[in-house]
Amino acid sequence: MRAKRITTGAAVAVGALAAASLAFAPSALAVTPQSATITADCGSFGGGQATLTATQDGTAATVTVTSAITAPIALSQDSISSTLTLVDASGGTTAFTGTKNPAMATGDPVTVGPLSGTVASGDSLEAYGGSLQMTVFGITITCTATGPQSPGPFVFD
């Protein structure tokens, strides 16, 4: 009987701790939309449609960009230094930076990210008016959106 009480007491304690953990856990934050497209102009390096994919964890956010240009040569993993500058609807800009990229074969779409940045609840960030700068082998490529992103700006919770 005593073992049954200890077991029941332990189960109740574990259940209470689990419930308390859920009650105090930060709520899941989301960015909407999670993905957007732009038409980008990368100067003499080309242009076309690019896809931006955003994630959020509290005030930390990341954006991955599959650009409108293709790799002219094979590129190794984490060999591109990138800064994506997005324009905030309330004024100002937010920069997402990093040296993350997958390995790419010649002719693959250039993909950079996840690039890291800091956001605040309610931030509404748009690629149009900002830029993506990528430095590869000491050469800087700047891409800009030729119009607003679709379906709309990234809004962070």
XYZ file of C-alpha atoms in Angstrom:
157
model
C 0.000 0.000 0.000
C 2.850 2.369 0.893
C 4.567 1.753 -2.488
C 1.295 2.543 -4.268
C 1.031 5.924 -2.443
C 4.640 6.819 -3.308
C 4.086 5.871 -6.957
C 0.818 7.818 -7.122
C 2.455 10.820 -5.415
C 5.380 10.741 -7.831
C 3.046 10.537 -10.827
C 1.041 13.524 -9.555
C 4.251 15.514 -8.982
C 5.546 14.724 -12.475
C 2.181 15.682 -13.981
C 2.145 18.982 -12.064
C 5.687 19.801 -13.210
C 4.785 19.019 -16.822
C 1.686 21.228 -16.644
C 3.682 24.062 -15.065
C 6.340 23.748 -17.772
C 3.723 24.099 -20.486
C 2.112 27.057 -18.736
C 5.411 28.942 -18.537
C 6.858 27.860 -21.906
C 7.118 30.653 -24.452
C 4.340 30.549 -26.976
C 5.270 29.479 -30.470
C 5.854 32.504 -32.639
C 5.229 32.549 -36.316
C 6.050 34.719 -39.247
C 3.507 35.112 -42.027
C 3.861 34.431 -44.829
C 6.616 31.878 -44.356
C 7.678 32.178 -47.979
C 7.576 34.998 -50.525
C 8.868 35.616 -54.024
C 10.425 38.637 -55.667
C 11.753 39.518 -59.068
C 15.373 40.454 -58.548
C 17.896 42.394 -60.600
C 21.495 41.378 -59.918
C 23.099 43.704 -62.442
C 25.541 42.083 -64.846
C 25.119 38.772 -62.954
C 21.518 38.396 -64.180
C 18.174 38.324 -62.472
C 14.766 36.712 -62.300
C 12.534 35.220 -59.655
C 13.931 34.609 -56.156
C 12.323 32.940 -53.142
C 12.705 34.103 -49.546
C 11.791 31.759 -46.684
C 11.553 33.150 -43.138
C 11.443 31.566 -39.676
C 11.124 33.066 -36.200
C 12.055 31.987 -32.670
C 11.333 34.835 -30.258
C 13.280 37.870 -31.414
C 15.644 35.712 -33.489
C 14.679 35.254 -37.115
C 16.269 33.728 -40.184
C 15.742 34.172 -43.895
C 16.959 31.796 -46.595
C 17.173 33.121 -50.153
C 17.169 31.046 -53.302
C 18.366 33.730 -55.658
C 17.577 34.585 -59.208
C 21.091 33.807 -60.418
C 22.935 30.554 -61.004
C 26.360 29.513 -59.805
C 28.903 30.186 -62.577
C 31.235 27.608 -60.977
C 30.913 24.995 -58.242
C 30.717 26.626 -54.796
C 31.602 24.923 -51.542
C 29.394 24.896 -48.469
C 29.478 28.084 -46.342
C 31.652 29.970 -48.851
C 29.347 32.965 -49.494
C 29.216 35.920 -47.105
C 25.744 37.476 -47.343
C 23.745 40.416 -46.026
C 20.037 40.671 -46.760
C 18.587 44.070 -45.908
C 14.797 44.217 -45.577
C 12.792 47.434 -45.254
C 10.476 47.831 -42.249
C 7.014 49.265 -42.971
C 7.403 51.593 -39.960
C 10.708 52.953 -41.276
C 14.259 51.709 -41.033
C 15.809 48.448 -42.122
C 16.678 45.075 -40.640
C 19.796 43.168 -41.717
C 20.073 39.378 -41.874
C 23.668 38.208 -42.167
C 25.699 35.030 -42.331
C 28.020 32.763 -44.245
C 25.651 29.805 -44.563
C 25.010 28.214 -47.934
C 24.799 24.670 -49.276
C 27.385 23.310 -51.705
C 26.324 24.148 -55.274
C 27.254 22.724 -58.640
C 27.789 24.884 -61.709
C 24.377 26.055 -62.925
C 22.557 25.527 -59.595
C 20.446 28.419 -58.284
C 22.522 30.311 -55.709
C 21.050 29.702 -52.248
C 22.197 31.545 -49.123
C 21.055 31.131 -45.562
C 19.710 30.758 -43.143
C 20.817 34.352 -42.572
C 20.282 35.544 -38.994
C 18.668 38.759 -37.791
C 16.739 40.234 -34.887
C 13.070 41.190 -35.127
C 10.446 42.675 -32.843
C 6.829 41.670 -32.529
C 4.841 43.405 -35.242
C 7.778 44.016 -37.587
C 6.597 44.064 -41.199
C 9.623 43.469 -43.442
C 9.777 43.736 -47.222
C 12.552 43.015 -49.748
C 11.499 45.827 -52.100
C 13.720 48.805 -51.296
C 16.329 46.580 -49.637
C 19.068 44.439 -51.121
C 20.935 41.164 -50.995
C 24.720 41.439 -51.081
C 26.696 38.241 -51.601
C 30.470 38.111 -51.587
C 32.004 35.142 -53.385
C 35.769 34.864 -53.929
C 36.095 38.581 -53.125
C 33.488 39.603 -55.713
C 30.388 41.361 -54.357
C 27.086 40.755 -56.119
C 24.183 43.044 -55.222
C 20.621 42.046 -56.010
C 17.590 44.291 -55.562
C 13.872 43.586 -55.876
C 12.212 45.277 -58.833
C 8.829 45.359 -57.066
C 7.059 44.329 -53.857
C 7.367 40.740 -52.663
C 4.437 38.406 -53.140
C 2.176 37.577 -51.338
C 3.287 40.479 -49.102
C 5.745 41.537 -46.415
C 6.913 39.197 -43.662
C 5.012 40.026 -40.459
C 6.630 38.750 -37.256
C 4.685 37.866 -34.100
